[in-house]
GROMACS .gro file of C-alpha atoms in nm:
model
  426
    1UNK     CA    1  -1.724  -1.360  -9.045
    2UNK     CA    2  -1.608  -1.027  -9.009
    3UNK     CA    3  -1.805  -1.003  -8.622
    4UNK     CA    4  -1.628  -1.279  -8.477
    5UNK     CA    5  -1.326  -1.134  -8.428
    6UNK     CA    6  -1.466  -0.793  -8.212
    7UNK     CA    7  -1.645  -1.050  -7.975
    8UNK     CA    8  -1.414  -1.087  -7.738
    9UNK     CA    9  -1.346  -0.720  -7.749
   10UNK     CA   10  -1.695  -0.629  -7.676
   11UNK     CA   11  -1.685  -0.857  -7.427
   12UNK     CA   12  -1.339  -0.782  -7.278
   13UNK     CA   13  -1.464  -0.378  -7.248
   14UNK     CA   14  -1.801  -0.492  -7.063
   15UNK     CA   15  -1.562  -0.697  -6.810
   16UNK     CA   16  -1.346  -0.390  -6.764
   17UNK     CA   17  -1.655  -0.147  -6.711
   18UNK     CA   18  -1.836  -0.384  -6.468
   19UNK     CA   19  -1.515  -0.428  -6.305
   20UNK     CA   20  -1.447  -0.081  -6.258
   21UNK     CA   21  -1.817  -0.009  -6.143
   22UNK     CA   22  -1.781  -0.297  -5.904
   23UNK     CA   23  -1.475  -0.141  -5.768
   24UNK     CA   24  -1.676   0.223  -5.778
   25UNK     CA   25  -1.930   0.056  -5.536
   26UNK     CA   26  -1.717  -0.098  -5.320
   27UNK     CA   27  -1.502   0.215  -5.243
   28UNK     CA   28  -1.782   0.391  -5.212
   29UNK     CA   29  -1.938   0.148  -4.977
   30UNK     CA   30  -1.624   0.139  -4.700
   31UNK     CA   31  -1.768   0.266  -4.388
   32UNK     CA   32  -1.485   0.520  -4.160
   33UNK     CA   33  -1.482   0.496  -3.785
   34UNK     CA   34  -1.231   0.705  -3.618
   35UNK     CA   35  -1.063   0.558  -3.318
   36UNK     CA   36  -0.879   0.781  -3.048
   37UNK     CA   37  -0.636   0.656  -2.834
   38UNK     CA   38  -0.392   0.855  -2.613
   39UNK     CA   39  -0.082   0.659  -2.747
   40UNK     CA   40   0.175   0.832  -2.988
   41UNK     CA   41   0.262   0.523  -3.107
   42UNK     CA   42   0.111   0.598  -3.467
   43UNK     CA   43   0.294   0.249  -3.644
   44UNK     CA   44   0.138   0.041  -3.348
   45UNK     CA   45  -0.204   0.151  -3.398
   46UNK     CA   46  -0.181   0.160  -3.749
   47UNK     CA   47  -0.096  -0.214  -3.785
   48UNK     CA   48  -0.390  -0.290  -3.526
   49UNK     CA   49  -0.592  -0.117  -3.771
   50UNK     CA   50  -0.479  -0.264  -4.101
   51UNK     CA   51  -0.478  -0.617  -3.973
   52UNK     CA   52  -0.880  -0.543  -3.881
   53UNK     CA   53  -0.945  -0.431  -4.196
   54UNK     CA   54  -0.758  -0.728  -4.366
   55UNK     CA   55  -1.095  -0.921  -4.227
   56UNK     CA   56  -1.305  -0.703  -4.189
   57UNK     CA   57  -1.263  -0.463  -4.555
   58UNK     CA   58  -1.614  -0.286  -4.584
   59UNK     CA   59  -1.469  -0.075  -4.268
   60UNK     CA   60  -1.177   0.163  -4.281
   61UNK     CA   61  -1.039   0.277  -3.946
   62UNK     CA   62  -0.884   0.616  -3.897
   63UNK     CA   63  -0.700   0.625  -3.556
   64UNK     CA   64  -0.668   0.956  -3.391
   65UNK     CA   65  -0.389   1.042  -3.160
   66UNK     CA   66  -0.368   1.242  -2.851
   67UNK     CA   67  -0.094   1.330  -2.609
   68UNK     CA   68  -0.172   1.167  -2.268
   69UNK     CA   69  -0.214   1.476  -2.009
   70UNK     CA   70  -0.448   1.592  -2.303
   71UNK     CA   71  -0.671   1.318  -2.374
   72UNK     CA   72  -0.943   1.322  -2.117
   73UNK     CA   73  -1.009   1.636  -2.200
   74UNK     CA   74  -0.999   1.624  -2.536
   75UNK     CA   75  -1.255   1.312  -2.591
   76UNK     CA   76  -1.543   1.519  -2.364
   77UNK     CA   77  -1.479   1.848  -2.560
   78UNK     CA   78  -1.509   1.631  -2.885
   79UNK     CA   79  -1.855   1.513  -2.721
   80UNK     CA   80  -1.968   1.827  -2.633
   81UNK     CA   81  -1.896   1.940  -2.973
   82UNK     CA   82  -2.113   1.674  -3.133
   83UNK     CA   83  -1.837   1.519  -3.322
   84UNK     CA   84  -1.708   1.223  -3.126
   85UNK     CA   85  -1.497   0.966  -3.196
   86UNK     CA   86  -1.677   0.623  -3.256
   87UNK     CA   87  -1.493   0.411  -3.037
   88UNK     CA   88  -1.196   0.552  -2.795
   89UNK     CA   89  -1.024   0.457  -2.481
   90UNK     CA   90  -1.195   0.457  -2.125
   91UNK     CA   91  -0.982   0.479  -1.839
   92UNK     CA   92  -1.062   0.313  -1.543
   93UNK     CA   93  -1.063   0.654  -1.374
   94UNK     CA   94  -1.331   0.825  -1.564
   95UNK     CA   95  -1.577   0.505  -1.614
   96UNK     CA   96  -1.823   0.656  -1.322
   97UNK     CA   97  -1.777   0.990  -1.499
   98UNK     CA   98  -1.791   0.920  -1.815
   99UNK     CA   99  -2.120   0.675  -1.780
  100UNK     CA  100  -2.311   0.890  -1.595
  101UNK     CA  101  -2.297   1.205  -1.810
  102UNK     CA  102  -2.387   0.946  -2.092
  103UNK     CA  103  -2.060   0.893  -2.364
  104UNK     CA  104  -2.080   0.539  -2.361
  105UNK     CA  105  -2.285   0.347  -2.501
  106UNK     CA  106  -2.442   0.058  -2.313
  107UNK     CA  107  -2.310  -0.259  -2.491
  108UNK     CA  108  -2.503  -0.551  -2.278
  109UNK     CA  109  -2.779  -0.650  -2.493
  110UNK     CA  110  -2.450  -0.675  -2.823
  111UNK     CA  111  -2.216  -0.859  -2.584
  112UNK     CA  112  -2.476  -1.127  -2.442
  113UNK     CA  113  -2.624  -1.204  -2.800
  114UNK     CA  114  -2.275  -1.217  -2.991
  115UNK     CA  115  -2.109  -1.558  -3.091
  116UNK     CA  116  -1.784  -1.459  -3.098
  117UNK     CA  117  -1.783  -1.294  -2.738
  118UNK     CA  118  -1.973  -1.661  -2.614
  119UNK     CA  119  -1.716  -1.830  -2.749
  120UNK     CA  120  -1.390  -1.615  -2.547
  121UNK     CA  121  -1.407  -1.768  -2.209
  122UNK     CA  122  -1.313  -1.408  -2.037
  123UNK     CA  123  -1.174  -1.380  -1.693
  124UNK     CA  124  -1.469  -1.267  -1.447
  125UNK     CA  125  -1.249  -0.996  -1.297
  126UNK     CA  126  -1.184  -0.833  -1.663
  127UNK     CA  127  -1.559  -0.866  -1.716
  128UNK     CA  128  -1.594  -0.642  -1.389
  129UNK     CA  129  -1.338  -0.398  -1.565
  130UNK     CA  130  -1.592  -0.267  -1.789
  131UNK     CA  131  -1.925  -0.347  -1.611
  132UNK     CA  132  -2.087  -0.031  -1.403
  133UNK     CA  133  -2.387  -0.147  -1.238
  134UNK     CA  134  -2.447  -0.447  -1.404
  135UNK     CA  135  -2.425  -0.293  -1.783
  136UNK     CA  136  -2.136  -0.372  -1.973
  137UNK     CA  137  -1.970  -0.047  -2.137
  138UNK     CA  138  -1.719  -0.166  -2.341
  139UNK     CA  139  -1.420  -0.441  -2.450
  140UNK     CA  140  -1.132  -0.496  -2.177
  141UNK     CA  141  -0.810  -0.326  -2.279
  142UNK     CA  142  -0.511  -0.310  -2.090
  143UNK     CA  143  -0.571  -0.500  -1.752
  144UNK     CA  144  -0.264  -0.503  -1.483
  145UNK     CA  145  -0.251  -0.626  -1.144
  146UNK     CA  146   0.021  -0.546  -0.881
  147UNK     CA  147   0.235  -0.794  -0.681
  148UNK     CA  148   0.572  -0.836  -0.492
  149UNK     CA  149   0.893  -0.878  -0.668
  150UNK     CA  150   1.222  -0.987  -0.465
  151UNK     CA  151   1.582  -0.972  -0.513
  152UNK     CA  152   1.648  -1.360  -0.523
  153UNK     CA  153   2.013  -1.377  -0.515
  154UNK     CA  154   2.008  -1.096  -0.211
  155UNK     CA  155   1.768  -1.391  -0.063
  156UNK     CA  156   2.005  -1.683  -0.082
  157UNK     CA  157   2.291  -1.460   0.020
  158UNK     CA  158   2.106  -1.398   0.317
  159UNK     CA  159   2.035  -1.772   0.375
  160UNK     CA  160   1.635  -1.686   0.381
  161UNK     CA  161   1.346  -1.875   0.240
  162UNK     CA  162   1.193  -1.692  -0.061
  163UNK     CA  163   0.812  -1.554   0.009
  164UNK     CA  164   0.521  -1.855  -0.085
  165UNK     CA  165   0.211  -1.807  -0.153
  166UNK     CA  166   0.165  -1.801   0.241
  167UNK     CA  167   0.388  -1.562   0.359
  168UNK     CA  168   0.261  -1.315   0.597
  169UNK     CA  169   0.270  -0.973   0.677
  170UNK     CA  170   0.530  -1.070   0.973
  171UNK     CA  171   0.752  -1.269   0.735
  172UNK     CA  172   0.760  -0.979   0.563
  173UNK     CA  173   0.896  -0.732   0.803
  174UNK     CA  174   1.083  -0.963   0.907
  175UNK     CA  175   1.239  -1.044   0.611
  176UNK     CA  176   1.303  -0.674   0.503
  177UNK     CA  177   1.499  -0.622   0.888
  178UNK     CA  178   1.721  -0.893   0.782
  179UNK     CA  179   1.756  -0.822   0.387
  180UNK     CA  180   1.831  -0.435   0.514
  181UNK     CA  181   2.227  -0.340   0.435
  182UNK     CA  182   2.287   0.075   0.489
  183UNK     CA  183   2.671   0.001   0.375
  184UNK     CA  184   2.523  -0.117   0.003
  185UNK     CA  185   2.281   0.124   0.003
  186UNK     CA  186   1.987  -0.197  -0.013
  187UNK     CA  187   1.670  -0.095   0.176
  188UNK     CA  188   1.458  -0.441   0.261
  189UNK     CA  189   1.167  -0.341   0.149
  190UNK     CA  190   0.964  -0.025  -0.030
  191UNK     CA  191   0.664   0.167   0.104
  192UNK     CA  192   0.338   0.115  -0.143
  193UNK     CA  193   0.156   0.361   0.111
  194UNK     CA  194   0.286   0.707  -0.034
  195UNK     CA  195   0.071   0.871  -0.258
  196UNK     CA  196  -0.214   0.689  -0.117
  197UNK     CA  197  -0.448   0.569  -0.402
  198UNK     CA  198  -0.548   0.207  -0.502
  199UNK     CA  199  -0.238   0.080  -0.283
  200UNK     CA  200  -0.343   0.238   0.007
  201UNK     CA  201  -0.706   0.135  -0.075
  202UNK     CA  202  -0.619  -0.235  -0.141
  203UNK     CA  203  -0.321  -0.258   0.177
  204UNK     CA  204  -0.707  -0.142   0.385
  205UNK     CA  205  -0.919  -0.406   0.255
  206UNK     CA  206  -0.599  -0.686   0.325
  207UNK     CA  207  -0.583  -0.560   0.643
  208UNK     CA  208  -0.936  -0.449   0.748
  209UNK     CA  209  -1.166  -0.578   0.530
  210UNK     CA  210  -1.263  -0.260   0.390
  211UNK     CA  211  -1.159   0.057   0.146
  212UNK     CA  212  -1.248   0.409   0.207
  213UNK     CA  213  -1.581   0.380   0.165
  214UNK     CA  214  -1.854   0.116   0.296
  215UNK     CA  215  -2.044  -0.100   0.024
  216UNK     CA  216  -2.287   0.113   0.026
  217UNK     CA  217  -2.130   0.439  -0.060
  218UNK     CA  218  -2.201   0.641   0.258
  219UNK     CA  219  -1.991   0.537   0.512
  220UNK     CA  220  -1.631   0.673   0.575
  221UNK     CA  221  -1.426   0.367   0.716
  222UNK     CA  222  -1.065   0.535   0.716
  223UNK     CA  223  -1.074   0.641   1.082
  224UNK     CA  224  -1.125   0.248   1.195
  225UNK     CA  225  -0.844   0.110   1.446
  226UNK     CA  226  -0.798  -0.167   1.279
  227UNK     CA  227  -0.684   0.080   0.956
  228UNK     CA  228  -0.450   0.282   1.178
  229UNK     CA  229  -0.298  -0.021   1.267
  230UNK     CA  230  -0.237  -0.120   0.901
  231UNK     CA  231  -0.059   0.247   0.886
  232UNK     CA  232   0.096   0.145   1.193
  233UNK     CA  233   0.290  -0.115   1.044
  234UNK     CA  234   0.406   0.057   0.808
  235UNK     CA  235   0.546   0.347   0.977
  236UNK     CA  236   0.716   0.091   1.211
  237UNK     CA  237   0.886  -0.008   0.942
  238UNK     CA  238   1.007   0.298   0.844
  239UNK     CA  239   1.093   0.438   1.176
  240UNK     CA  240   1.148   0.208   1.434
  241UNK     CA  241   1.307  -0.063   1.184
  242UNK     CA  242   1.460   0.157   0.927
  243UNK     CA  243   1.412  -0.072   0.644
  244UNK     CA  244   1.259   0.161   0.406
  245UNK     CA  245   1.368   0.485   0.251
  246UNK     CA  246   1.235   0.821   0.474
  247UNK     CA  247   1.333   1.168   0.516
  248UNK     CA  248   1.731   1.181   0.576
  249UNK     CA  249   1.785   0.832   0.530
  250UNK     CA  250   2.076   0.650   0.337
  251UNK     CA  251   1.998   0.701  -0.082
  252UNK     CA  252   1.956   0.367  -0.213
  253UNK     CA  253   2.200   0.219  -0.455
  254UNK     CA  254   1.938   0.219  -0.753
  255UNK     CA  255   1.566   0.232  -0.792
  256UNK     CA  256   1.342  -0.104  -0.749
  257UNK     CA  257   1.467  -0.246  -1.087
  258UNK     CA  258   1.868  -0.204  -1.021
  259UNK     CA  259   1.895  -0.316  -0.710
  260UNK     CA  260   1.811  -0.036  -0.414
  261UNK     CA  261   1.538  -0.263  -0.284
  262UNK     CA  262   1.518  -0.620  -0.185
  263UNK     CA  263   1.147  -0.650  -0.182
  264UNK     CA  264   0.894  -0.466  -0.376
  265UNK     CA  265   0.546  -0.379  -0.519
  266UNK     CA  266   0.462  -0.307  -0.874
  267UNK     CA  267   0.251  -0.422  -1.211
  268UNK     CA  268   0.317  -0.750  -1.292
  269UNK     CA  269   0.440  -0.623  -1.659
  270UNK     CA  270   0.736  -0.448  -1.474
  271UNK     CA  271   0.932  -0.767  -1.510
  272UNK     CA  272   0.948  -0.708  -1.880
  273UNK     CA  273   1.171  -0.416  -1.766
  274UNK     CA  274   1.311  -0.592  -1.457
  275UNK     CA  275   1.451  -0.829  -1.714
  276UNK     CA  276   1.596  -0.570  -1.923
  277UNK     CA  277   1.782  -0.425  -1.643
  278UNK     CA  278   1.808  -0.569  -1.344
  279UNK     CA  279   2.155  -0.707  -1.230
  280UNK     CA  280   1.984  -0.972  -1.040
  281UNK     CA  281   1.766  -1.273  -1.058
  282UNK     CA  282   1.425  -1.189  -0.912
  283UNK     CA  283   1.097  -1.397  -0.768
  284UNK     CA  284   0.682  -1.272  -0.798
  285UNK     CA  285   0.461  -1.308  -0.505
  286UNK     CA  286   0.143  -1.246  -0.354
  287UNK     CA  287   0.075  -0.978  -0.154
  288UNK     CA  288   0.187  -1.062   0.209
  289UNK     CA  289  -0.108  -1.204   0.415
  290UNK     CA  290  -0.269  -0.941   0.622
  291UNK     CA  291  -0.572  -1.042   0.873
  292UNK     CA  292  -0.835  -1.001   0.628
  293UNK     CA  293  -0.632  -1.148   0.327
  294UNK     CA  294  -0.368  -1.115   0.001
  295UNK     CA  295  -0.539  -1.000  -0.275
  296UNK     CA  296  -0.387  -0.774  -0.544
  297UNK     CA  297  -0.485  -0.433  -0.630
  298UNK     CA  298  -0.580  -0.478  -1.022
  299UNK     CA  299  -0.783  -0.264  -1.278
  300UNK     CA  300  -0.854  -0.210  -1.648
  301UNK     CA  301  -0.888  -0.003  -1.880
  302UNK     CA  302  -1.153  -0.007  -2.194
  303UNK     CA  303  -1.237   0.047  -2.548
  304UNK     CA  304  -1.614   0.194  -2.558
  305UNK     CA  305  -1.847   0.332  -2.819
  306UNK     CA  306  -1.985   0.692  -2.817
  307UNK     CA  307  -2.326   0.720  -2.753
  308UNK     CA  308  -2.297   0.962  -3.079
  309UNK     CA  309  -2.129   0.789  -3.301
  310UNK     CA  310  -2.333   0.738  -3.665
  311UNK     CA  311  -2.181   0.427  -3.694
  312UNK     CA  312  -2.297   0.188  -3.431
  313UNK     CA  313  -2.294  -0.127  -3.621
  314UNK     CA  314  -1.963  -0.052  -3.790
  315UNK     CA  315  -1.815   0.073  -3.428
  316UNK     CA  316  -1.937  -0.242  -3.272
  317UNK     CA  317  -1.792  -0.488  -3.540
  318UNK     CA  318  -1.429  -0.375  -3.437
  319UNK     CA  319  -1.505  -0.375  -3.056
  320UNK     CA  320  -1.613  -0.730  -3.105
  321UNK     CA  321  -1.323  -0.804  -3.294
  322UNK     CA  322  -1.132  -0.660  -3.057
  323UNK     CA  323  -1.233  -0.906  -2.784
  324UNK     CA  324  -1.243  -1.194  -2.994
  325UNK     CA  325  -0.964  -1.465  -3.043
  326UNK     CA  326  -0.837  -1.307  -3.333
  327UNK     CA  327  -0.820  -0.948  -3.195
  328UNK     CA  328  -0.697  -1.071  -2.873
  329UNK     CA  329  -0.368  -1.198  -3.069
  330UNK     CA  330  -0.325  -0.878  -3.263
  331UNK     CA  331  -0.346  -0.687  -2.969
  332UNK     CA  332  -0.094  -0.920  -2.771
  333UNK     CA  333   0.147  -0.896  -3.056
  334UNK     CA  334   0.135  -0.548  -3.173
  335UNK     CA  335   0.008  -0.383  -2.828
  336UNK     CA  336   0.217  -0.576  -2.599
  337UNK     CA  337  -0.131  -0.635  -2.399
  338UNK     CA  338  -0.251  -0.893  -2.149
  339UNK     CA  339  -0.511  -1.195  -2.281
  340UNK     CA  340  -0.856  -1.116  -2.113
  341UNK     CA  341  -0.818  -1.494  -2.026
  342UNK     CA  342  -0.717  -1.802  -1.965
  343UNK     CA  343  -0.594  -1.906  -2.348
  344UNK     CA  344  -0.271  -2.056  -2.337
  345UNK     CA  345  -0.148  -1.992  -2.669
  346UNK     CA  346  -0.214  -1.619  -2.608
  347UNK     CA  347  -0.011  -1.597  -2.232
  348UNK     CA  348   0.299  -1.797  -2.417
  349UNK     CA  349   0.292  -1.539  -2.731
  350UNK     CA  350   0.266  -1.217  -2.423
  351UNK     CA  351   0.552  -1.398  -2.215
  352UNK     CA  352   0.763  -1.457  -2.561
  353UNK     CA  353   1.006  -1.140  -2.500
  354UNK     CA  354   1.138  -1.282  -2.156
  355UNK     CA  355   1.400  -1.518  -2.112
  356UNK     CA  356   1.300  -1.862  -2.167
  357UNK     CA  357   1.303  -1.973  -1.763
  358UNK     CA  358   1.107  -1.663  -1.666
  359UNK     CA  359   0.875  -1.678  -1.927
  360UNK     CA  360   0.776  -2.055  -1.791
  361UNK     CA  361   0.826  -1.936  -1.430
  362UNK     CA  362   0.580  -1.582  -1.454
  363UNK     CA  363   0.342  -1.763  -1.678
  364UNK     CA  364   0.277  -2.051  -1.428
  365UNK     CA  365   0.261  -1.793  -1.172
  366UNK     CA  366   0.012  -1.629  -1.302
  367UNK     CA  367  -0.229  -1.831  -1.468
  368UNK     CA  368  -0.209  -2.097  -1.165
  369UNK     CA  369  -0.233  -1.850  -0.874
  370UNK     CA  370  -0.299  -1.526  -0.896
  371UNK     CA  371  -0.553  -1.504  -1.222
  372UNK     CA  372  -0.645  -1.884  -1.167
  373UNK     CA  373  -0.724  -1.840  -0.783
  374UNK     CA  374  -0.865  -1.516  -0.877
  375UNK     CA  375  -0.607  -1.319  -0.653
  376UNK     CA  376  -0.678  -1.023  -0.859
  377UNK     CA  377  -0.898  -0.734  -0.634
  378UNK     CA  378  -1.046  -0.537  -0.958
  379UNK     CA  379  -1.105  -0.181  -0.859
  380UNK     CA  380  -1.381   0.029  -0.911
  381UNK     CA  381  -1.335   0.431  -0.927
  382UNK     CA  382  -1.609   0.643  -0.792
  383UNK     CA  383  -1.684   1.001  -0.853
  384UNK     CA  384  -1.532   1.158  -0.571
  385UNK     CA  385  -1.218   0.930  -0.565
  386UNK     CA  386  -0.983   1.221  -0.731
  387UNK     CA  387  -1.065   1.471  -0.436
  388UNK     CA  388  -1.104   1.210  -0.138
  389UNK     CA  389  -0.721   1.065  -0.281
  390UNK     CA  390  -0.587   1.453  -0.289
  391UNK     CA  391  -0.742   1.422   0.100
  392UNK     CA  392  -0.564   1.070   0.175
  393UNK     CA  393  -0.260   1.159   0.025
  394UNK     CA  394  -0.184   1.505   0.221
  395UNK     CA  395  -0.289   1.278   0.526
  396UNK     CA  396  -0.077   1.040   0.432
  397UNK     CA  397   0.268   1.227   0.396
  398UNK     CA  398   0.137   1.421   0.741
  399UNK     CA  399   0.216   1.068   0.924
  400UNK     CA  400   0.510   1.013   0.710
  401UNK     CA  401   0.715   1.269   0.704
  402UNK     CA  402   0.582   1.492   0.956
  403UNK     CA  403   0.569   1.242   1.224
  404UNK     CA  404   0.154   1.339   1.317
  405UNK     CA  405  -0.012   1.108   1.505
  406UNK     CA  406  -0.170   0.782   1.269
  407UNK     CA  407  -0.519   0.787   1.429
  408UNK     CA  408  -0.548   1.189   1.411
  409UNK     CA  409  -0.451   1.240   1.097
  410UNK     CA  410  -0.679   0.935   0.991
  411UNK     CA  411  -0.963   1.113   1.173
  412UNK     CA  412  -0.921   1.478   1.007
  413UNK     CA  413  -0.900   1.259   0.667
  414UNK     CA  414  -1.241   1.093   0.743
  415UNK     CA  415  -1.394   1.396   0.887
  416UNK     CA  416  -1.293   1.540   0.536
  417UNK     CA  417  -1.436   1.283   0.339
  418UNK     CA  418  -1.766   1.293   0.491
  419UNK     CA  419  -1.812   1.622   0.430
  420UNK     CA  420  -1.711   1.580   0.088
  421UNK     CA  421  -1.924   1.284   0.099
  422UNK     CA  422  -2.229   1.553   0.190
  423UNK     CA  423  -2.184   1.762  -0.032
  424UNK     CA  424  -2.166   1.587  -0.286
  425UNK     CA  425  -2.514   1.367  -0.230
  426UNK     CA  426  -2.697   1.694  -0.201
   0.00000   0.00000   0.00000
């Protein structure tokens, strides 16, 4: 009689010890990744983090933060050092780069035999955002296109028929001669030439066909007529027609977002900050149709995995999770970051911060012409793109503000980047 009572006891302490074994094991058994990502923004990442882990809690991830200016740097010294971090962000810039000296890990064979990445219907061009060569090198993060924004009330003020999706390059100097007002300090339109880059590279392949650079990587295309007649029009604008800001002219009465321009080109996220401060209603469009088409300079940015990491398994669990439904809508809500595609509930949940018209009007706009007519031009860095822009860019602001001849100054770029070309191929 005197045993009964203790039973429970007995049994209550065995409970408690297997309980805290269990709990031993478990600990113990939580894999760390570290993350690095170039954003300060340590609440943001650490929700992204936690809300993994809430699905996913054998895996603990420890985010690393580094300033921007810094970070390149600082993820290849961390490689060379043998102690990389298991999964970090891959600019668009350094994807050549970073491939061929062998950081990232070649993810092909774990995208094409995952269920959860089958089941994402992706957009093709963010799929091209972190392809190299036909290998796939990591998850799409952060994908932007460019496109034309326009002062609408300046429009009907002016009595002039907003750009369509047909417009042309014509309409559009013609439009910024009329839209021009010196007294108001309103320039018609804004040059997306200076500085040179992908906007110089994508107003080329509208209006030539071409980039830089053949398709075949050897073949310096810059010095084409057909390109210095591109420039042309742009320097017509600025000279002859006045309608855009150059040395000496009239200051505008605000930047692109309060009003100092009528027409525009920027990242089609701007108009969460147009709608925070512009003082007027404002239209999206395509790019203006030149003679060899309209298509918007886009890219992308990547998550990856080291090629070091001692995790792989672990590192490609949250990369997957990352591009799956579930991620996509923790990254849309906590990163403020585009849907890699076409999911509805996803574009209405990225659109939620604008005002209830706009978000209908830039959601439509986008999903039914430029992503769904697959406007977007994704670009693709090479190795020598940082020189050969340093190149383009001092030739650039030669014909700009120097007033040198277009098709010399295009010929001394090209003669440049064929020698930089040779050099480096030998």
């Amino acid at each position: 009689m005197s045993r009964i009572p203790r039973t429970p006891g007995r049994l209550s302490m065995y409970l408690v010890a297997l309980f805290v074994l269990t709990l031993s094991f478990t600990t113990s058994a939580q894999t760390v990744i570290q993350m690095a990502v170039y954003d300060l923004d340590a609440a943001r990442w650490q929700a992204i983090a936690d809300r993994f882990s809430d699905t996913h809690p054998d895996i603990k991830v420890e985010v690393q933060f580094f300033p921007y200016g810094e970070y390149p740097e600082k993820i290849t010294s961390m490689v060379a050092a043998g102690t990389p971090p298991d999964v970090f962000l891959t600019w668009a810039q350094y994807r050549p780069l970073w491939v061929k000296y062998g950081i990232l890990e070649d993810l092909t064979s774990r995208w094409e035999s995952s269920p959860a990445l089958k089941a994402m219907n992706i957009y093709p061009f963010m799929l091209e955002s972190i392809t190299l060569d036909g290998r796939i090198y990591g998850v799409p993060y952060d994908y932007n296109s460019t496109s034309w924004f326009y002062d609408r009330d300046l429009f009907s003020e002016r009595g002039l028929a907003e750009p369509d999706a047909n417009w042309t390059t014509q309409d559009h100097a013609e439009m910024a001669r009329k839209l021009t007002d010196p007294q108001r300090g309103i320039y018609g339109t804004l040059n997306p030439l200076r500085g040179a880059g992908g906007n110089l590279i994508q107003w080329m392949e509208n209006w030539a066909g071409h980039g830089w650079i053949g398709e075949n990587g050897t073949e310096i295309l810059v010095d084409d007529p057909v390109s210095a007649d591109m420039v042309q029009y742009w320097y017509d604008l600025a000279y002859q027609y006045e309608v855009l800001p150059t040395p000496g002219s009239f200051a505008p009465r605000g930047n692109q977002f309060t009003g100092g321009y009528a027409m525009w080109q920027g990242w089609v996220s701007y108009a969460f900050r147009i709608a925070d401060t512009a003082a007027y209603d404002w239209g999206i469009a395509l790019y203006p149709k030149a003679p060899a088409g309209q298509r918007a300079f886009a890219q992308g940015h990547m998550y990856s995995m080291s090629t070091g990491t001692n995790h792989p398994e672990e590192a490609w669990t949250f990369l997957e999770w990352m591009a799956s439904y579930e991620g996509q809508e923790v990254l849309v809500t906590e990163a403020h970051r585009q849907p890699i595609g076409p999911h509805p509930d996803l574009w209405d949940l990225y659109f939620s911060d604008l005002p209830f018209e706009k978000r209908e009007y830039l959601n439509a706009w986008l999903s039914n012409i430029l992503y769904g007519q697959n406007l977007a031009e994704n670009f693709t860095y090479w190795e020598t793109f940082p020189e050969m822009n340093r190149i383009m860019s001092e030739h650039i602001l030669n014909i700009f503000d120097r007033h040198q001849p277009i098709q010399n100054e295009l010929a001394a770029a090209a003669r440049e980047l064929r020698a930089l070309l040779a050099e480096a191929s030998e």
